[in-house]
Amino acid sequence: MSKGKIAIIMGSQSDLRVMSEAAKILEELEVNYELTIVSAHRTPERMMDFAKSARKNGFHAIIAGAGGAAHLPGMVAAYTTLPVIGVPVKSSNSIDGWDSVLSILQMPGGVPVATVALDGAKNAGILAAQIISNFDDNAAKKLENYKNEMREKVLKSAEVVETNGWKSGKVGF
Amino acid sequence: MSKGKIAIIMGSQSDLRVMSEAAKILEELEVNYELTIVSAHRTPERMMDFAKSARKNGFHAIIAGAGGAAHLPGMVAAYTTLPVIGVPVKSSNSIDGWDSVLSILQMPGGVPVATVALDGAKNAGILAAQIISNFDDNAAKKLENYKNEMREKVLKSAEVVETNGWKSGKVGF
Amino acid sequence: MSKGKIAIIMGSQSDLRVMSEAAKILEELEVNYELTIVSAHRTPERMMDFAKSARKNGFHAIIAGAGGAAHLPGMVAAYTTLPVIGVPVKSSNSIDGWDSVLSILQMPGGVPVATVALDGAKNAGILAAQIISNFDDNAAKKLENYKNEMREKVLKSAEVVETNGWKSGKVGF
Amino acid sequence: MSKGKIAIIMGSQSDLRVMSEAAKILEELEVNYELTIVSAHRTPERMMDFAKSARKNGFHAIIAGAGGAAHLPGMVAAYTTLPVIGVPVKSSNSIDGWDSVLSILQMPGGVPVATVALDGAKNAGILAAQIISNFDDNAAKKLENYKNEMREKVLKSAEVVETNGWKSGKVGF
Amino acid sequence: MSKGKIAIIMGSQSDLRVMSEAAKILEELEVNYELTIVSAHRTPERMMDFAKSARKNGFHAIIAGAGGAAHLPGMVAAYTTLPVIGVPVKSSNSIDGWDSVLSILQMPGGVPVATVALDGAKNAGILAAQIISNFDDNAAKKLENYKNEMREKVLKSAEVVETNGWKSGKVGF
Amino acid sequence: MSKGKIAIIMGSQSDLRVMSEAAKILEELEVNYELTIVSAHRTPERMMDFAKSARKNGFHAIIAGAGGAAHLPGMVAAYTTLPVIGVPVKSSNSIDGWDSVLSILQMPGGVPVATVALDGAKNAGILAAQIISNFDDNAAKKLENYKNEMREKVLKSAEVVETNGWKSGKVGF
Amino acid sequence: MSKGKIAIIMGSQSDLRVMSEAAKILEELEVNYELTIVSAHRTPERMMDFAKSARKNGFHAIIAGAGGAAHLPGMVAAYTTLPVIGVPVKSSNSIDGWDSVLSILQMPGGVPVATVALDGAKNAGILAAQIISNFDDNAAKKLENYKNEMREKVLKSAEVVETNGWKSGKVGF
Amino acid sequence: MSKGKIAIIMGSQSDLRVMSEAAKILEELEVNYELTIVSAHRTPERMMDFAKSARKNGFHAIIAGAGGAAHLPGMVAAYTTLPVIGVPVKSSNSIDGWDSVLSILQMPGGVPVATVALDGAKNAGILAAQIISNFDDNAAKKLENYKNEMREKVLKSAEVVETNGWKSGKVGF
């Protein structure tokens, strides 16, 4: 049983295209999570309520995804002392993602947001599991396994390329 | 007597270096204003209270300045239907101002912020006066005068340069 | 009956793809508007005439959209003391929108343009309605309703996701 | 007594100018830390040994600062499943900080780095304390106090400005 | 006697810091010029009059310098069919010069501006002389001499470095 | 009969996609031109020969288009005192056109290139005609006509929109 | 028989889309190479072993391709004194290639990476052959031939365009 | 005795401020070099002669530094099949170094330039020594020593910090 619980929030249902990757990896790592829609600009009071009660509601970290002038992660961080993980989303209204990245990353002193790569929801999930791994041995073990599997996959792929040559029909790209 | 009233807010006292320009031009244009400190990330509830009551407190526009991941203007706009004017401040923690500009400008559909140039607090003040000029003839007249003075200054400067030549000691640069 | 009137102008008919969003939202907010084509570089004198007479023609704000080296909003602002709202358009000749944004936003002291997000014509319309809401109670009420509807939509969407789970067929993305 | 322990590492002694802020805030928040020099490019094997043994050496998170082509945070993350917090440093060989930010933030799927703002070592320390606050009540309490103090400071500053006016000699900027 | 005449204009006297380089090189190349102040945003009608009468006033090219949202070169080009040379000025209100460059360079089809490097007023002067060299043999000869002198200077410098070695006291840098 | 002659060169046949626009507008403006392929990096000696003999071969300006690390315009300018017009091409190997723009625009003092917008070959042709218009009345007249036609087109388009309304089926976009 | 041997490595099989160009040109230039998969973040120890033994395994240069936060080239360079050629790959998780370029190019003093253009794997192969050409006359000869063929192709293309005219059906673009 | 010889060239004497670092490190690594001034734009024929004869003059690599629209490295590469190492210089006329970097890095297929970091002349020297180390055992040994010394310096620095603590007076920063 997972000892930790993660919140995954985003400004609109359309962000699920990116943010569902956080949910998927948390399931794979056997970490509990709850996912919902919270908009900084359209439901600011819902956001405040959510953030202020997150710790006492049993969450250990909050993953927040947003695009364009992305205020959700930073504003959630204004209301809680839990670690907040920000996912810059390359939304349709974004200038190639630069606005999403900068408005999440460049938080003022005192109110950090742990920012991951553009559209990096999967890494947000892994980071959340790493935070939980400090007190949840199952999460720690799962993360170790995941790392090993990534390594094995590369080694297997290297072996295929080395054995067959990159021009071989056995090596797709 | 000014019929309009403008709020000027900023995240920290240090922003006064830039934001005082908005106050100065409003005084010159004889438009009432109130100026105070409101931080999105450090006093989010004060921000909410301020923004939600701004219209009934008699304000006609809100000028909000912030730097880095600048959420103040956009979050104020989330709480009010007054026009919000955002001033991107090139603060010490900003990446050459790009973060300030993008996190104020790139608001999602439904929640506009009227963004002015980087450190453009003076123009924020003029824009506020222009908004008020729609129902305040004194502001309209003052703006017209201000435009005329700007033109006269350039014409005078052109005359000096044309009469004396740019190399003359009478033309400073 | 709307007490305010907004002008919507753009450099070419092809900008209607973006700029029609301003017209649509103004209709939804029951604010009068007139829309036409004015080019800074191809009809500079028409632009001058338009801008100089805009206030006495009963307009309360001018929404101007342009792309690339986008001079229309700033030059209109040079000729009028009305609030000018600039919409940077990501036109076919633009470098990812950066030229449109910077040549509208970075106006010199004395001549502000209220800039909205790249392709943010809808927000330009809302901002215009906000300006008018200072003296037009219907616009103020409509804006309040619009804000409420946006909130309700998010809350409904959150409820669907929370009730059914993001993987459910009932949650599209 | 702090139940958590944080590692603070950086590529060169000169990074202490920025990275010491992480140490200072951890001391203020009463969180244990160890600080040393580890270079990805000059001591890659030391880095590997450090990262691989970090969890069993009792660390709960690693703060890594680097500038330019900043590989330290990402490579440490390659060797451990602990949360790694990356601080992009605007070092003398950096192009305005963009290289530092992008080479830390844009990690591939599977190997996250929790990135904070450019030169944001203070926020890295707070984020580390937030991670520890999940199992260390003292850290949680200290973070809450810190948040309250930040709020109080802004409220005090607002009071001074409102009482005296921004032009008063009592308001420095 | 020079057969050509060049206009040098700029938005404000402070631009003389950069724009005087255009005047200096035209003097060196023995090309006539007139220099004055014309502001697109503060004296739009003066700009129109200037541009519309430039050809019949005997000018063969117009050098226009401006910074930030730099509309002067493009708007002058809207009113004349003379070649217009734009100098992006890194003015105090510019974001590292990017706004100046893009708002001069990215003109729409039909209305070109010959853009030179940021603060490249000297090259604007040379380009103007090159335009005149098509019908003024003295300008052509002067340009040829100037090119030769540039080459000789480099050759001399190479000789000093090769003869003495770069570490020698005779090689300054 | 055209009194001027323009050279249009580019690094590869594939650049004709963009550069043919320069040829087309010169034909429309009845200005003579010659078009060929010259590569700075693949045929540097051909480039040298071409540039050094361009003036005595009767050319009055050279339009040079290139993408990526675009050295053709600047190197041609190194070999001639004719006006050189550079067209930054957004080629397949370019980083969104930024490399093309900067490596053409940012020429050192003494060797100017008249740079036009990204993919702005049409404007390069018009600029070349403007240069020739100084001594060729037919080119001057054609340019004047072209400007008038552009204006008429916008006025016609404005009339259609104003008469029918933008929602009418008669207004395409 | 080739006297030199080049290693081509990349983080994932999907990079073969770009990196196979390096292999192809090395085959054309008759230079030996070995190609395999090595990931900095997923197989850091394999990377270390590979890099540390590269010289004694007979390699003369290492071509390493990576995208996003691209640490492979720089980390390989940390472990070897062979020349390392870095290919920034515009991978799916990259912000338009800027992260790939900067995290490869901006290496700290002491640990160089010879960076080529974005997706420039072909040039990486040629650069490797140039390095080998210092002690392998066949490579030198092949490179000379390759340069000649590039020139001939351009000259042929120029001839076709000049003879037939760019509008002719014989000139494709 | 060094078996290799490196050329170090730059466009102007003022580049020695940056480029002398290449000379210094080559002396430290006991690699022969010759240094002189060659300008692509001011002495294009000298550049051609230099580049075409470089191989038969005994050079094994050419280090070329330039700023702004930096054409020297790429044009030298157009004339030779030797490895060319490009150093982007942040010269006074550069836009924060971006023009220098892009106009050196983004070479078209067929003509590579081995680009190092902005102002990275020291790394250019090391890279040149690495190229020579393929056939010069002394250079290989010197590079190995240099790598060891870099490591030792970091280890020493780490020891001082760990022993004394970062706040100790013995740790400068």
Short mmCIF file of N, CA and C in Angstrom, two decimals, chain H residues 30-93:
data_model
loop_
_atom_site.label_atom_id
_atom_site.label_comp_id
_atom_site.label_asym_id
_atom_site.label_seq_id
_atom_site.Cartn_x
_atom_site.Cartn_y
_atom_site.Cartn_z
N GLU H 30 52.29 22.46 -25.04
CA GLU H 30 53.47 22.29 -25.90
C GLU H 30 53.12 21.94 -27.33
N VAL H 31 52.14 22.65 -27.86
CA VAL H 31 51.77 22.48 -29.26
C VAL H 31 52.16 23.75 -30.02
N ASN H 32 52.82 23.58 -31.16
CA ASN H 32 53.20 24.74 -31.98
C ASN H 32 51.99 25.46 -32.55
N TYR H 33 52.12 26.76 -32.67
CA TYR H 33 51.03 27.52 -33.30
C TYR H 33 51.59 28.77 -33.94
N GLU H 34 50.87 29.29 -34.90
CA GLU H 34 51.14 30.63 -35.44
C GLU H 34 49.87 31.44 -35.33
N LEU H 35 50.05 32.70 -34.98
CA LEU H 35 48.89 33.56 -34.76
C LEU H 35 48.98 34.80 -35.62
N THR H 36 47.88 35.15 -36.29
CA THR H 36 47.90 36.39 -37.07
C THR H 36 46.48 36.94 -37.25
N ILE H 37 46.41 38.07 -37.95
CA ILE H 37 45.13 38.75 -38.17
C ILE H 37 44.69 38.51 -39.61
N VAL H 38 43.49 37.99 -39.78
CA VAL H 38 42.91 37.78 -41.11
C VAL H 38 41.44 38.17 -41.01
N SER H 39 41.00 39.09 -41.84
CA SER H 39 39.61 39.53 -41.78
C SER H 39 38.84 39.04 -43.01
N ALA H 40 37.71 38.37 -42.76
CA ALA H 40 36.90 37.89 -43.87
C ALA H 40 36.34 39.04 -44.69
N HIS H 41 35.93 40.12 -44.00
CA HIS H 41 35.24 41.20 -44.70
C HIS H 41 36.17 42.31 -45.16
N ARG H 42 37.34 42.43 -44.52
CA ARG H 42 38.25 43.52 -44.87
C ARG H 42 39.43 43.02 -45.71
N THR H 43 39.80 41.74 -45.53
CA THR H 43 40.88 41.18 -46.36
C THR H 43 40.45 39.81 -46.90
N PRO H 44 39.39 39.79 -47.71
CA PRO H 44 38.88 38.49 -48.17
C PRO H 44 39.89 37.70 -49.00
N GLU H 45 40.73 38.40 -49.74
CA GLU H 45 41.69 37.65 -50.57
C GLU H 45 42.83 37.08 -49.72
N ARG H 46 43.26 37.84 -48.74
CA ARG H 46 44.24 37.30 -47.79
C ARG H 46 43.67 36.06 -47.11
N MET H 47 42.39 36.13 -46.74
CA MET H 47 41.75 34.97 -46.12
C MET H 47 41.77 33.77 -47.06
N MET H 48 41.42 34.00 -48.32
CA MET H 48 41.43 32.91 -49.30
C MET H 48 42.83 32.30 -49.43
N ASP H 49 43.82 33.17 -49.59
CA ASP H 49 45.19 32.66 -49.72
C ASP H 49 45.61 31.87 -48.49
N PHE H 50 45.31 32.44 -47.34
CA PHE H 50 45.68 31.77 -46.09
C PHE H 50 45.05 30.38 -46.01
N ALA H 51 43.75 30.32 -46.29
CA ALA H 51 43.02 29.07 -46.10
C ALA H 51 43.43 28.01 -47.14
N LYS H 52 43.62 28.46 -48.38
CA LYS H 52 43.95 27.50 -49.44
C LYS H 52 45.34 26.89 -49.25
N SER H 53 46.25 27.62 -48.62
CA SER H 53 47.61 27.11 -48.48
C SER H 53 47.87 26.56 -47.08
N ALA H 54 46.87 26.53 -46.24
CA ALA H 54 47.10 26.16 -44.83
C ALA H 54 47.63 24.73 -44.70
N ARG H 55 47.04 23.80 -45.43
CA ARG H 55 47.49 22.41 -45.29
C ARG H 55 48.92 22.25 -45.78
N LYS H 56 49.20 22.82 -46.94
CA LYS H 56 50.58 22.62 -47.44
C LYS H 56 51.58 23.46 -46.64
N ASN H 57 51.10 24.44 -45.88
CA ASN H 57 51.98 25.18 -44.97
C ASN H 57 52.16 24.47 -43.63
N GLY H 58 51.66 23.27 -43.53
CA GLY H 58 51.97 22.44 -42.37
C GLY H 58 51.00 22.55 -41.21
N PHE H 59 49.91 23.26 -41.39
CA PHE H 59 48.93 23.35 -40.30
C PHE H 59 48.07 22.09 -40.24
N HIS H 60 47.63 21.74 -39.03
CA HIS H 60 46.76 20.57 -38.87
C HIS H 60 45.35 20.96 -38.44
N ALA H 61 45.19 22.19 -38.04
CA ALA H 61 43.87 22.70 -37.72
C ALA H 61 43.97 24.21 -37.67
N ILE H 62 42.84 24.88 -37.91
CA ILE H 62 42.81 26.34 -37.89
C ILE H 62 41.77 26.78 -36.87
N ILE H 63 42.22 27.60 -35.93
CA ILE H 63 41.29 28.20 -34.97
C ILE H 63 40.97 29.60 -35.46
N ALA H 64 39.68 29.88 -35.67
CA ALA H 64 39.28 31.19 -36.19
C ALA H 64 38.25 31.82 -35.28
N GLY H 65 38.53 33.01 -34.81
CA GLY H 65 37.60 33.71 -33.91
C GLY H 65 36.99 34.92 -34.58
N ALA H 66 35.70 35.16 -34.34
CA ALA H 66 35.04 36.31 -34.93
C ALA H 66 33.75 36.60 -34.19
N GLY H 67 33.27 37.86 -34.29
CA GLY H 67 32.07 38.28 -33.58
C GLY H 67 31.02 38.87 -34.51
N GLY H 68 29.80 39.07 -34.02
CA GLY H 68 28.72 39.61 -34.85
C GLY H 68 28.38 38.65 -35.97
N ALA H 69 28.17 39.20 -37.18
CA ALA H 69 27.99 38.34 -38.35
C ALA H 69 29.35 37.75 -38.66
N ALA H 70 29.65 36.63 -37.97
CA ALA H 70 31.01 36.08 -37.94
C ALA H 70 31.20 35.10 -39.09
N HIS H 71 31.80 35.58 -40.17
CA HIS H 71 31.92 34.76 -41.37
C HIS H 71 33.30 34.12 -41.52
N LEU H 72 34.26 34.53 -40.72
CA LEU H 72 35.64 34.06 -40.91
C LEU H 72 35.76 32.54 -40.80
N PRO H 73 35.27 31.90 -39.72
CA PRO H 73 35.46 30.45 -39.64
C PRO H 73 34.81 29.71 -40.80
N GLY H 74 33.59 30.07 -41.13
CA GLY H 74 32.89 29.36 -42.20
C GLY H 74 33.52 29.57 -43.56
N MET H 75 34.01 30.77 -43.82
CA MET H 75 34.63 31.02 -45.12
C MET H 75 35.99 30.36 -45.22
N VAL H 76 36.73 30.30 -44.13
CA VAL H 76 37.99 29.55 -44.14
C VAL H 76 37.69 28.09 -44.44
N ALA H 77 36.63 27.56 -43.82
CA ALA H 77 36.26 26.17 -44.06
C ALA H 77 35.84 25.93 -45.51
N ALA H 78 35.37 27.00 -46.16
CA ALA H 78 34.99 26.86 -47.57
C ALA H 78 36.21 26.61 -48.45
N TYR H 79 37.38 27.05 -47.98
CA TYR H 79 38.60 26.99 -48.82
C TYR H 79 39.55 25.87 -48.44
N THR H 80 39.29 25.13 -47.37
CA THR H 80 40.25 24.12 -46.93
C THR H 80 39.51 22.86 -46.49
N THR H 81 40.23 21.74 -46.46
CA THR H 81 39.65 20.52 -45.89
C THR H 81 40.28 20.20 -44.53
N LEU H 82 41.05 21.12 -44.00
CA LEU H 82 41.53 20.97 -42.62
C LEU H 82 40.37 21.18 -41.66
N PRO H 83 40.47 20.61 -40.46
CA PRO H 83 39.46 20.95 -39.44
C PRO H 83 39.56 22.43 -39.06
N VAL H 84 38.43 23.11 -39.07
CA VAL H 84 38.37 24.53 -38.68
C VAL H 84 37.59 24.64 -37.38
N ILE H 85 38.20 25.25 -36.38
CA ILE H 85 37.56 25.43 -35.08
C ILE H 85 37.11 26.88 -34.97
N GLY H 86 35.83 27.10 -34.76
CA GLY H 86 35.29 28.46 -34.70
C GLY H 86 35.05 28.92 -33.28
N VAL H 87 35.51 30.12 -32.96
CA VAL H 87 35.29 30.71 -31.64
C VAL H 87 34.35 31.91 -31.78
N PRO H 88 33.10 31.79 -31.34
CA PRO H 88 32.20 32.95 -31.38
C PRO H 88 32.65 33.97 -30.33
N VAL H 89 32.95 35.17 -30.78
CA VAL H 89 33.42 36.20 -29.86
C VAL H 89 32.27 37.16 -29.55
N LYS H 90 32.09 37.44 -28.27
CA LYS H 90 31.07 38.42 -27.87
C LYS H 90 31.66 39.81 -28.04
N SER H 91 31.71 40.25 -29.28
CA SER H 91 32.33 41.54 -29.59
C SER H 91 31.38 42.68 -29.25
N SER H 92 31.89 43.89 -29.34
CA SER H 92 31.09 45.05 -28.94
C SER H 92 29.88 45.24 -29.85
N ASN H 93 29.96 44.78 -31.08
CA ASN H 93 28.82 44.97 -31.99
C ASN H 93 27.89 43.75 -32.03
#
